[in-house]
Short mmCIF file of C-alpha atoms and ligand atoms in Angstrom, two decimals:
data_model
loop_
_atom_site.label_atom_id
_atom_site.label_comp_id
_atom_site.label_asym_id
_atom_site.label_seq_id
_atom_site.Cartn_x
_atom_site.Cartn_y
_atom_site.Cartn_z
CA MET A 610 -35.12 -31.18 5.55
CA THR A 611 -33.54 -28.17 7.26
CA LYS A 612 -32.14 -29.06 10.65
CA THR A 613 -32.98 -26.81 13.57
CA GLY A 614 -31.07 -26.21 16.78
CA GLN A 615 -28.71 -23.85 18.48
CA PHE A 616 -25.57 -22.25 17.09
CA ALA A 617 -23.15 -25.19 17.13
CA THR A 618 -25.73 -27.61 15.76
CA LEU A 619 -26.59 -25.24 12.94
CA ALA A 620 -22.90 -24.56 12.22
CA VAL A 621 -22.37 -28.26 11.66
CA HIS A 622 -25.66 -29.19 10.00
CA ALA A 623 -27.53 -26.31 8.36
CA GLY A 624 -27.58 -26.79 4.60
CA GLN A 625 -25.46 -29.96 4.84
CA GLU A 626 -27.93 -32.64 3.79
CA PRO A 627 -26.33 -35.91 2.65
CA ASP A 628 -25.97 -36.07 -1.14
CA PRO A 629 -29.20 -37.60 -2.49
CA ILE A 630 -27.32 -39.82 -4.96
CA THR A 631 -24.22 -40.99 -3.10
CA GLY A 632 -25.08 -40.30 0.53
CA ALA A 633 -21.89 -38.21 0.96
CA VAL A 634 -22.28 -36.40 4.30
CA ILE A 635 -20.13 -33.46 3.20
CA PRO A 636 -21.34 -31.32 0.28
CA PRO A 637 -19.13 -32.25 -2.69
CA ILE A 638 -17.09 -29.66 -4.59
CA SER A 639 -19.35 -29.15 -7.54
CA LEU A 640 -17.07 -27.94 -10.33
CA SER A 641 -19.48 -28.17 -13.22
CA THR A 642 -20.14 -24.75 -14.73
CA THR A 643 -23.38 -25.88 -16.33
CA PHE A 644 -26.23 -28.26 -15.57
CA ALA A 645 -28.22 -30.47 -17.96
CA GLN A 646 -31.86 -29.53 -18.46
CA SER A 647 -34.62 -32.06 -19.18
CA ALA A 648 -36.38 -29.59 -21.46
CA ALA A 649 -35.49 -26.02 -22.35
CA GLY A 650 -35.72 -24.03 -19.14
CA VAL A 651 -36.53 -27.09 -16.99
CA HIS A 652 -33.80 -27.97 -14.49
CA ARG A 653 -33.25 -29.13 -10.89
CA GLY A 654 -32.52 -25.73 -9.40
CA PHE A 655 -29.20 -25.02 -11.10
CA ASP A 656 -28.60 -23.94 -14.69
CA TYR A 657 -25.26 -22.11 -14.72
CA SER A 658 -22.71 -21.81 -11.91
CA ARG A 659 -22.55 -18.01 -11.86
CA SER A 660 -26.27 -17.93 -11.13
CA GLY A 661 -26.15 -20.76 -8.60
CA ASN A 662 -23.91 -23.64 -7.56
CA PRO A 663 -24.60 -26.56 -5.18
CA THR A 664 -21.44 -26.09 -3.08
CA ARG A 665 -22.13 -22.36 -2.84
CA GLN A 666 -25.70 -23.06 -1.85
CA ALA A 667 -24.59 -25.37 1.00
CA PHE A 668 -22.40 -22.56 2.36
CA GLU A 669 -25.02 -19.87 1.86
CA THR A 670 -27.67 -21.91 3.67
CA ALA A 671 -25.36 -22.47 6.63
CA VAL A 672 -24.38 -18.80 6.95
CA ALA A 673 -27.99 -17.65 6.65
CA ALA A 674 -28.94 -19.94 9.56
CA LEU A 675 -26.11 -18.63 11.75
CA GLU A 676 -26.89 -14.97 10.99
CA LYS A 677 -30.61 -15.55 11.68
CA GLY A 678 -31.43 -14.62 8.10
CA LYS A 679 -33.67 -16.13 5.46
CA TYR A 680 -31.19 -15.64 2.63
CA ALA A 681 -27.43 -15.48 2.13
CA LEU A 682 -25.51 -14.72 -1.06
CA ALA A 683 -21.81 -15.48 -1.37
CA PHE A 684 -19.30 -13.34 -3.28
CA SER A 685 -15.70 -13.66 -4.36
CA SER A 686 -14.46 -11.20 -1.71
CA GLY A 687 -15.70 -9.01 1.10
CA SER A 688 -14.90 -6.03 -1.11
CA VAL A 689 -17.06 -7.14 -4.03
CA THR A 690 -19.84 -7.82 -1.51
CA THR A 691 -19.56 -4.16 -0.48
CA ALA A 692 -19.51 -3.04 -4.12
CA THR A 693 -22.53 -5.16 -5.01
CA VAL A 694 -24.57 -3.95 -2.03
CA LEU A 695 -23.63 -0.33 -2.87
CA ASN A 696 -25.03 -0.98 -6.35
CA MET A 697 -28.48 -1.07 -4.79
CA VAL A 698 -28.13 2.71 -4.46
CA GLY A 699 -28.81 4.36 -7.78
CA GLN A 700 -27.15 7.43 -9.27
CA GLY A 701 -27.87 10.53 -7.20
CA GLY A 702 -28.36 8.48 -4.05
CA HIS A 703 -26.89 9.51 -0.70
CA VAL A 704 -25.25 7.03 1.67
CA ILE A 705 -24.28 7.71 5.27
CA SER A 706 -21.34 5.66 6.54
CA VAL A 707 -19.68 5.48 9.91
CA ASN A 708 -16.40 7.41 9.67
CA ASP A 709 -14.24 4.50 10.81
CA THR A 710 -14.30 1.65 8.29
CA TYR A 711 -11.89 -0.84 6.78
CA GLY A 712 -9.53 1.09 4.46
CA GLY A 713 -10.73 -0.78 1.35
CA THR A 714 -14.34 0.10 2.14
CA PHE A 715 -13.34 3.76 2.53
CA ARG A 716 -11.50 3.57 -0.79
CA TYR A 717 -14.53 2.08 -2.57
CA PHE A 718 -16.88 4.66 -1.07
CA THR A 719 -14.71 7.69 -1.84
CA LYS A 720 -13.22 6.70 -5.19
CA VAL A 721 -15.54 4.23 -6.93
CA ALA A 722 -19.06 4.84 -5.59
CA LYS A 723 -18.48 8.51 -6.28
CA ARG A 724 -17.71 7.76 -9.94
CA ASN A 725 -21.05 5.95 -10.13
CA GLY A 726 -22.85 9.07 -8.91
CA VAL A 727 -23.35 7.91 -5.33
CA GLU A 728 -22.41 10.36 -2.60
CA VAL A 729 -21.10 8.79 0.61
CA GLU A 730 -20.96 11.00 3.69
CA PHE A 731 -18.82 9.87 6.64
CA LEU A 732 -20.16 10.67 10.07
CA ASP A 733 -19.36 9.93 13.67
CA LEU A 734 -22.33 7.62 14.25
CA PHE A 735 -21.16 6.65 17.72
CA ASP A 736 -23.79 9.12 18.84
CA PRO A 737 -26.90 7.80 17.00
CA ASN A 738 -28.53 11.24 17.14
CA VAL A 739 -25.99 12.41 14.56
CA LEU A 740 -27.88 10.27 12.04
CA LYS A 741 -31.18 11.98 12.79
CA LYS A 742 -29.88 15.32 11.56
CA ALA A 743 -27.99 13.84 8.61
CA LEU A 744 -30.78 11.99 6.77
CA LYS A 745 -31.60 13.69 3.47
CA PRO A 746 -34.56 13.07 1.15
CA ASN A 747 -32.20 11.14 -1.18
CA THR A 748 -30.56 9.06 1.59
CA LYS A 749 -30.88 5.42 0.50
CA MET A 750 -28.47 3.55 2.74
CA VAL A 751 -26.75 3.69 6.13
CA TRP A 752 -23.53 1.68 6.43
CA ILE A 753 -21.95 0.72 9.73
CA GLU A 754 -19.16 -1.46 10.97
CA THR A 755 -19.26 -2.43 14.63
CA PRO A 756 -16.80 -2.87 16.21
CA THR A 757 -14.90 -0.75 13.72
CA ASN A 758 -11.65 -1.66 12.05
CA PRO A 759 -9.13 -0.88 13.57
CA THR A 760 -10.16 1.33 16.50
CA LEU A 761 -12.82 -1.06 17.83
CA ARG A 762 -15.46 1.56 18.42
CA LEU A 763 -19.05 0.40 18.67
CA VAL A 764 -22.19 1.65 16.98
CA ASP A 765 -25.55 1.05 18.66
CA ILE A 766 -27.23 -1.04 15.95
CA LYS A 767 -30.71 -0.91 17.47
CA ALA A 768 -30.69 2.86 17.94
CA ILE A 769 -29.30 3.43 14.43
CA ALA A 770 -31.91 1.05 12.94
CA GLU A 771 -34.75 2.96 14.56
CA ILE A 772 -33.53 6.28 13.22
CA ALA A 773 -32.62 4.95 9.75
CA HIS A 774 -36.05 3.35 9.40
CA SER A 775 -37.84 6.56 10.38
CA GLN A 776 -37.35 7.39 6.70
CA PRO A 777 -39.03 4.84 4.41
CA GLY A 778 -36.73 2.99 2.01
CA VAL A 779 -33.47 3.56 3.89
CA VAL A 780 -31.48 0.30 4.01
CA LEU A 781 -29.30 -0.34 7.06
CA VAL A 782 -26.22 -2.44 6.28
CA VAL A 783 -23.95 -3.78 9.04
CA ASP A 784 -20.48 -5.16 8.35
CA ASN A 785 -20.31 -7.88 11.01
CA THR A 786 -16.86 -9.20 10.06
CA PHE A 787 -15.19 -8.48 13.42
CA MET A 788 -17.82 -10.20 15.59
CA SER A 789 -18.81 -13.05 13.25
CA PRO A 790 -22.34 -14.45 13.64
CA TYR A 791 -21.16 -16.21 16.81
CA PHE A 792 -20.96 -13.01 18.84
CA GLN A 793 -23.45 -10.72 17.13
CA ASN A 794 -26.55 -10.98 14.91
CA PRO A 795 -27.33 -7.49 13.52
CA LEU A 796 -30.52 -8.64 11.73
CA GLU A 797 -32.05 -9.31 15.15
CA LEU A 798 -31.16 -5.75 16.17
CA GLY A 799 -32.91 -4.19 13.16
CA ALA A 800 -30.34 -4.27 10.36
CA ASP A 801 -31.65 -5.01 6.86
CA ILE A 802 -28.50 -6.53 5.38
CA VAL A 803 -25.45 -8.01 7.10
CA VAL A 804 -22.17 -8.35 5.21
CA HIS A 805 -18.99 -10.23 6.06
CA SER A 806 -15.54 -10.58 4.73
CA VAL A 807 -15.65 -14.40 4.87
CA THR A 808 -11.87 -14.18 4.42
CA LYS A 809 -11.73 -13.51 8.16
CA TYR A 810 -13.41 -15.45 11.00
CA ILE A 811 -16.02 -17.33 8.98
CA ASN A 812 -13.45 -19.18 6.90
CA GLY A 813 -10.94 -18.77 9.71
CA HIS A 814 -7.85 -20.35 8.17
CA SER A 815 -6.39 -17.54 6.02
CA ASP A 816 -6.72 -19.55 2.82
CA VAL A 817 -9.83 -18.13 1.14
CA VAL A 818 -10.83 -14.63 -0.01
CA MET A 819 -14.61 -14.45 0.00
CA GLY A 820 -17.63 -12.44 1.16
CA VAL A 821 -21.30 -12.91 1.98
CA ALA A 822 -24.45 -10.80 2.37
CA ILE A 823 -27.40 -11.97 4.49
CA THR A 824 -30.94 -10.60 4.70
CA ASN A 825 -34.45 -11.46 5.82
CA SER A 826 -36.07 -9.30 3.16
CA ASP A 827 -37.51 -10.97 0.06
CA GLU A 828 -37.15 -7.68 -1.81
CA TYR A 829 -33.51 -7.03 -0.91
CA ASN A 830 -32.62 -10.66 -1.58
CA GLU A 831 -34.14 -10.47 -5.06
CA GLU A 832 -32.28 -7.26 -5.80
CA LEU A 833 -28.96 -8.62 -4.48
CA LYS A 834 -29.37 -11.91 -6.33
CA PHE A 835 -29.98 -9.96 -9.53
CA LEU A 836 -26.85 -7.87 -8.89
CA GLN A 837 -24.79 -10.94 -7.90
CA ASN A 838 -25.68 -12.60 -11.19
CA SER A 839 -25.31 -9.43 -13.27
CA ILE A 840 -22.00 -8.24 -11.82
CA GLY A 841 -20.82 -11.82 -11.42
CA GLY A 842 -18.45 -11.51 -8.45
CA VAL A 843 -19.10 -15.08 -7.33
CA PRO A 844 -16.72 -17.39 -5.45
CA SER A 845 -15.34 -20.66 -6.84
CA ALA A 846 -16.82 -23.97 -5.69
CA PHE A 847 -13.50 -24.84 -4.08
CA ASP A 848 -13.50 -21.65 -2.01
CA CYS A 849 -17.11 -22.32 -0.99
CA PHE A 850 -16.10 -25.82 0.10
CA LEU A 851 -13.26 -24.47 2.25
CA ALA A 852 -15.39 -21.70 3.76
CA ASN A 853 -18.15 -24.22 4.48
CA ARG A 854 -15.63 -26.43 6.23
CA GLY A 855 -14.26 -23.50 8.23
CA LEU A 856 -17.72 -22.44 9.30
CA LYS A 857 -18.35 -25.75 11.08
CA THR A 858 -15.81 -24.86 13.79
CA LEU A 859 -16.61 -21.14 14.04
CA HIS A 860 -18.04 -21.46 17.58
CA LEU A 861 -14.99 -23.34 18.88
CA ARG A 862 -12.55 -20.93 17.31
CA MET A 863 -14.38 -17.77 18.42
CA LYS A 864 -14.40 -18.91 22.06
CA ARG A 865 -10.67 -19.48 21.97
CA HIS A 866 -9.94 -16.26 20.06
CA GLU A 867 -11.81 -14.40 22.78
CA GLU A 868 -10.13 -16.15 25.72
CA ASN A 869 -6.71 -15.38 24.25
CA ALA A 870 -7.67 -11.80 23.33
CA ILE A 871 -8.78 -11.08 26.89
CA ALA A 872 -5.51 -12.48 28.25
CA VAL A 873 -3.42 -10.40 25.81
CA ALA A 874 -5.50 -7.25 26.41
CA ARG A 875 -5.12 -7.56 30.19
CA PHE A 876 -1.38 -8.06 29.83
CA LEU A 877 -1.10 -4.96 27.63
CA GLU A 878 -3.23 -2.95 30.04
CA ALA A 879 -0.82 -3.72 32.87
CA SER A 880 2.25 -2.60 30.88
CA ASP A 881 3.84 0.80 31.45
CA LYS A 882 4.94 0.83 27.79
CA VAL A 883 1.34 1.02 26.59
CA GLU A 884 -0.69 4.21 26.47
CA GLU A 885 -4.09 2.71 25.69
CA VAL A 886 -5.57 -0.73 25.07
CA ILE A 887 -8.73 -0.87 22.99
CA TYR A 888 -10.73 -4.05 23.51
CA PRO A 889 -14.52 -3.98 24.00
CA GLY A 890 -14.24 -6.68 26.69
CA LEU A 891 -12.20 -4.46 29.01
CA GLU A 892 -14.07 -2.42 31.61
CA SER A 893 -11.92 0.52 30.47
CA HIS A 894 -13.45 0.44 26.96
CA ARG A 895 -15.67 3.50 26.61
CA GLN A 896 -18.53 1.42 25.22
CA HIS A 897 -18.12 -1.71 27.36
CA ALA A 898 -21.77 -1.45 28.46
CA LEU A 899 -22.99 -1.31 24.85
CA ALA A 900 -20.72 -4.24 23.97
CA LYS A 901 -22.35 -6.30 26.72
CA LYS A 902 -25.79 -5.27 25.52
CA GLN A 903 -25.57 -5.92 21.78
CA GLN A 904 -22.85 -8.59 21.55
CA ARG A 905 -22.64 -12.06 23.08
CA GLY A 906 -18.88 -11.72 23.47
CA PHE A 907 -16.02 -9.43 22.59
CA GLY A 908 -14.08 -11.18 19.84
CA GLY A 909 -10.43 -11.68 19.07
CA MET A 910 -9.25 -8.25 17.90
CA VAL A 911 -7.16 -6.05 20.19
CA SER A 912 -5.71 -2.65 19.27
CA PHE A 913 -3.28 -0.68 21.41
CA ARG A 914 -1.10 2.43 21.38
CA LEU A 915 2.53 2.43 22.40
CA LYS A 916 3.31 5.07 25.00
CA SER A 917 5.94 6.81 22.82
CA GLY A 918 8.54 6.34 20.12
CA GLY A 919 6.41 6.91 17.02
CA LEU A 920 6.81 4.81 13.89
CA PRO A 921 10.30 3.48 14.77
CA ALA A 922 9.02 2.02 18.07
CA SER A 923 6.04 0.43 16.31
CA ASN A 924 8.35 -1.10 13.74
CA ARG A 925 10.64 -2.46 16.46
CA PHE A 926 7.63 -4.04 18.17
CA LEU A 927 6.39 -5.64 14.96
CA SER A 928 9.73 -6.93 13.73
CA THR A 929 10.56 -8.55 17.08
CA LEU A 930 7.46 -10.74 17.19
CA ARG A 931 8.01 -14.43 16.52
CA ILE A 932 4.56 -15.96 16.82
CA PHE A 933 2.43 -13.07 15.58
CA ALA A 934 3.10 -12.71 11.86
CA LEU A 935 3.44 -9.14 10.61
CA ALA A 936 0.63 -9.27 8.07
CA GLU A 937 -2.65 -7.74 6.97
CA SER A 938 -5.95 -9.55 7.47
CA LEU A 939 -7.40 -11.12 10.58
CA GLY A 940 -9.61 -13.86 11.91
CA GLY A 941 -7.41 -16.83 11.06
CA VAL A 942 -6.28 -19.45 13.57
CA GLU A 943 -2.79 -17.90 13.60
CA SER A 944 -2.05 -14.61 15.36
CA LEU A 945 -1.29 -11.57 13.19
CA ALA A 946 -0.08 -8.06 13.99
CA GLU A 947 -0.11 -4.99 11.78
CA LEU A 948 0.26 -1.24 11.63
CA PRO A 949 -3.03 0.15 10.24
CA ALA A 950 -1.60 3.62 9.40
CA VAL A 951 0.87 2.07 6.96
CA MET A 952 -0.91 -1.14 5.99
CA THR A 953 -4.69 -1.79 6.08
CA HIS A 954 -5.70 1.84 6.43
CA ALA A 955 -3.13 3.50 4.17
CA SER A 956 -5.93 4.30 1.71
CA LEU A 957 -7.54 6.68 4.21
CA THR A 958 -6.56 10.32 3.73
CA PRO A 959 -4.19 11.61 6.46
CA GLU A 960 -7.07 13.77 7.75
CA ALA A 961 -9.43 10.77 7.93
CA ARG A 962 -6.77 8.75 9.79
CA GLN A 963 -6.24 11.64 12.20
CA GLU A 964 -9.98 11.99 12.79
CA VAL A 965 -10.45 8.34 13.80
CA GLY A 966 -7.16 8.01 15.66
CA VAL A 967 -5.21 5.75 13.30
CA THR A 968 -1.83 6.99 14.49
CA ASP A 969 1.70 5.67 13.92
CA THR A 970 1.71 3.99 17.33
CA LEU A 971 -1.64 2.24 16.92
CA ILE A 972 -0.99 -1.49 16.52
CA ARG A 973 -3.70 -4.00 15.68
CA LEU A 974 -3.54 -7.60 16.83
CA SER A 975 -5.63 -10.43 15.47
CA VAL A 976 -5.26 -12.84 18.37
CA GLY A 977 -5.23 -16.45 17.19
CA ILE A 978 -6.04 -19.73 18.88
CA GLU A 979 -2.52 -20.66 20.05
CA ASP A 980 -1.56 -20.93 23.74
CA ALA A 981 -2.17 -17.63 25.52
CA GLU A 982 1.10 -17.87 27.51
CA ASP A 983 3.13 -18.03 24.29
CA LEU A 984 1.27 -15.09 22.79
CA ILE A 985 1.81 -12.99 25.91
CA GLU A 986 5.51 -13.83 25.94
CA ASP A 987 5.74 -12.75 22.29
CA VAL A 988 4.02 -9.43 23.03
CA ARG A 989 6.23 -8.93 26.11
CA ARG A 990 9.37 -9.32 23.97
CA GLY A 991 7.91 -6.95 21.37
CA LEU A 992 7.22 -4.24 23.96
CA GLU A 993 10.70 -4.67 25.43
CA ALA A 994 12.23 -4.09 21.98
CA ALA A 995 9.90 -1.21 21.15
CA LEU A 996 10.61 0.79 24.30
CA PRO A 997 13.71 -0.61 26.01
O1 P1T B 1235 -10.52 -8.56 1.98
P1 P1T B 1235 -11.93 -8.75 1.59
O2 P1T B 1235 -12.40 -10.17 1.73
O3 P1T B 1235 -12.24 -8.18 0.25
O4 P1T B 1235 -12.84 -7.97 2.68
C1 P1T B 1235 -12.84 -6.58 2.83
C2 P1T B 1235 -13.20 -6.22 4.24
C3 P1T B 1235 -14.49 -5.83 4.53
N1 P1T B 1235 -14.87 -5.49 5.79
C4 P1T B 1235 -14.01 -5.54 6.82
C5 P1T B 1235 -14.45 -5.15 8.19
C6 P1T B 1235 -12.69 -5.95 6.60
O5 P1T B 1235 -11.86 -5.99 7.64
C7 P1T B 1235 -12.26 -6.28 5.29
C8 P1T B 1235 -10.86 -6.68 4.98
N2 P1T B 1235 -9.92 -6.31 5.97
C9 P1T B 1235 -8.59 -6.57 5.94
C10 P1T B 1235 -7.96 -7.16 4.91
C11 P1T B 1235 -7.84 -6.11 7.13
O6 P1T B 1235 -6.68 -6.53 7.34
O7 P1T B 1235 -8.41 -5.34 7.91
#
């Protein structure tokens, strides 16, 4: 019986039925790669673990409930989720992507999808009307991230969905990694498929690399399930167990991430060593009104630009931090800081970095769930060292 309820209840209970044999209240780690059949082709829902696995199913059911979707499919990374979804577009297909994406997504689109005969065009979709003029007869997919990584710009999902769907067969995909299902549900705003790097907030403890795709469409689910099984980029049962465990506290963590992010963003905004703070929860964010409209909160990611000093100042900031670890990734309980131009977004061409504003003084913070006062003190010391 599927439990119903609001977010926290679903996070704890959806897909987590007690084991019918032992009564275990937590889905066991089901390591078996294969499942006995009572007659050839007759089984209890699982035949081979690439095609389906009980621990994976528990996680998928929970994520689907939180993203307001009918179906979820888990993958072995956010990147292979992207690759699998892109496989829905056949040779000769045209894809329109927002011009500010995670560096690995940009790399896949420009280097790998291209090899497979898929043309990806990058556009500034922050004005939805840009999409209207860009749709071509062979456009099969529109890909957006919102807020974007790392410049935290927003795309109006509802407006983009309306325009994308004015052409039959165009699939709108939203990478919802930065918001997590707690703060934003793109399917409710008209998206067809939502993807996540589960590695980030959903798992939340920086100990699993995983991805997931969610949809309400029977047709897209069938296609993605076929691709998931054919390409085979599936996560291990152990990773599914950990991600499932992480998911149960998503609501608690996201609230705290946000509280701390607001405190850090306000501190940065008041500093004379900072040129610009980019956080959708600040009134100064250019799209604050849109953030309030399409999100239920603002998340835990804060980007900012040092006032001067170039790369050396950024490096001084980063190497002085004691609580924030200088590391890629985001969304874990611990705070992280990084330099996108050199780290996560190094795979963008210099021109692409320039276009979206990934400069040498742009620093990205993944604000964790520690005590805000300690985080602020760490950032204060970093700024002092960066620009004495
Ligand atoms: O790392 P992986 O699980 O394969 O997910 C890729 C990915 C997809 N989408 C977004 C928005 C992402 O941020 C990422 C991964 N990002 C980082 C590793 C990073 O530090 O930004």
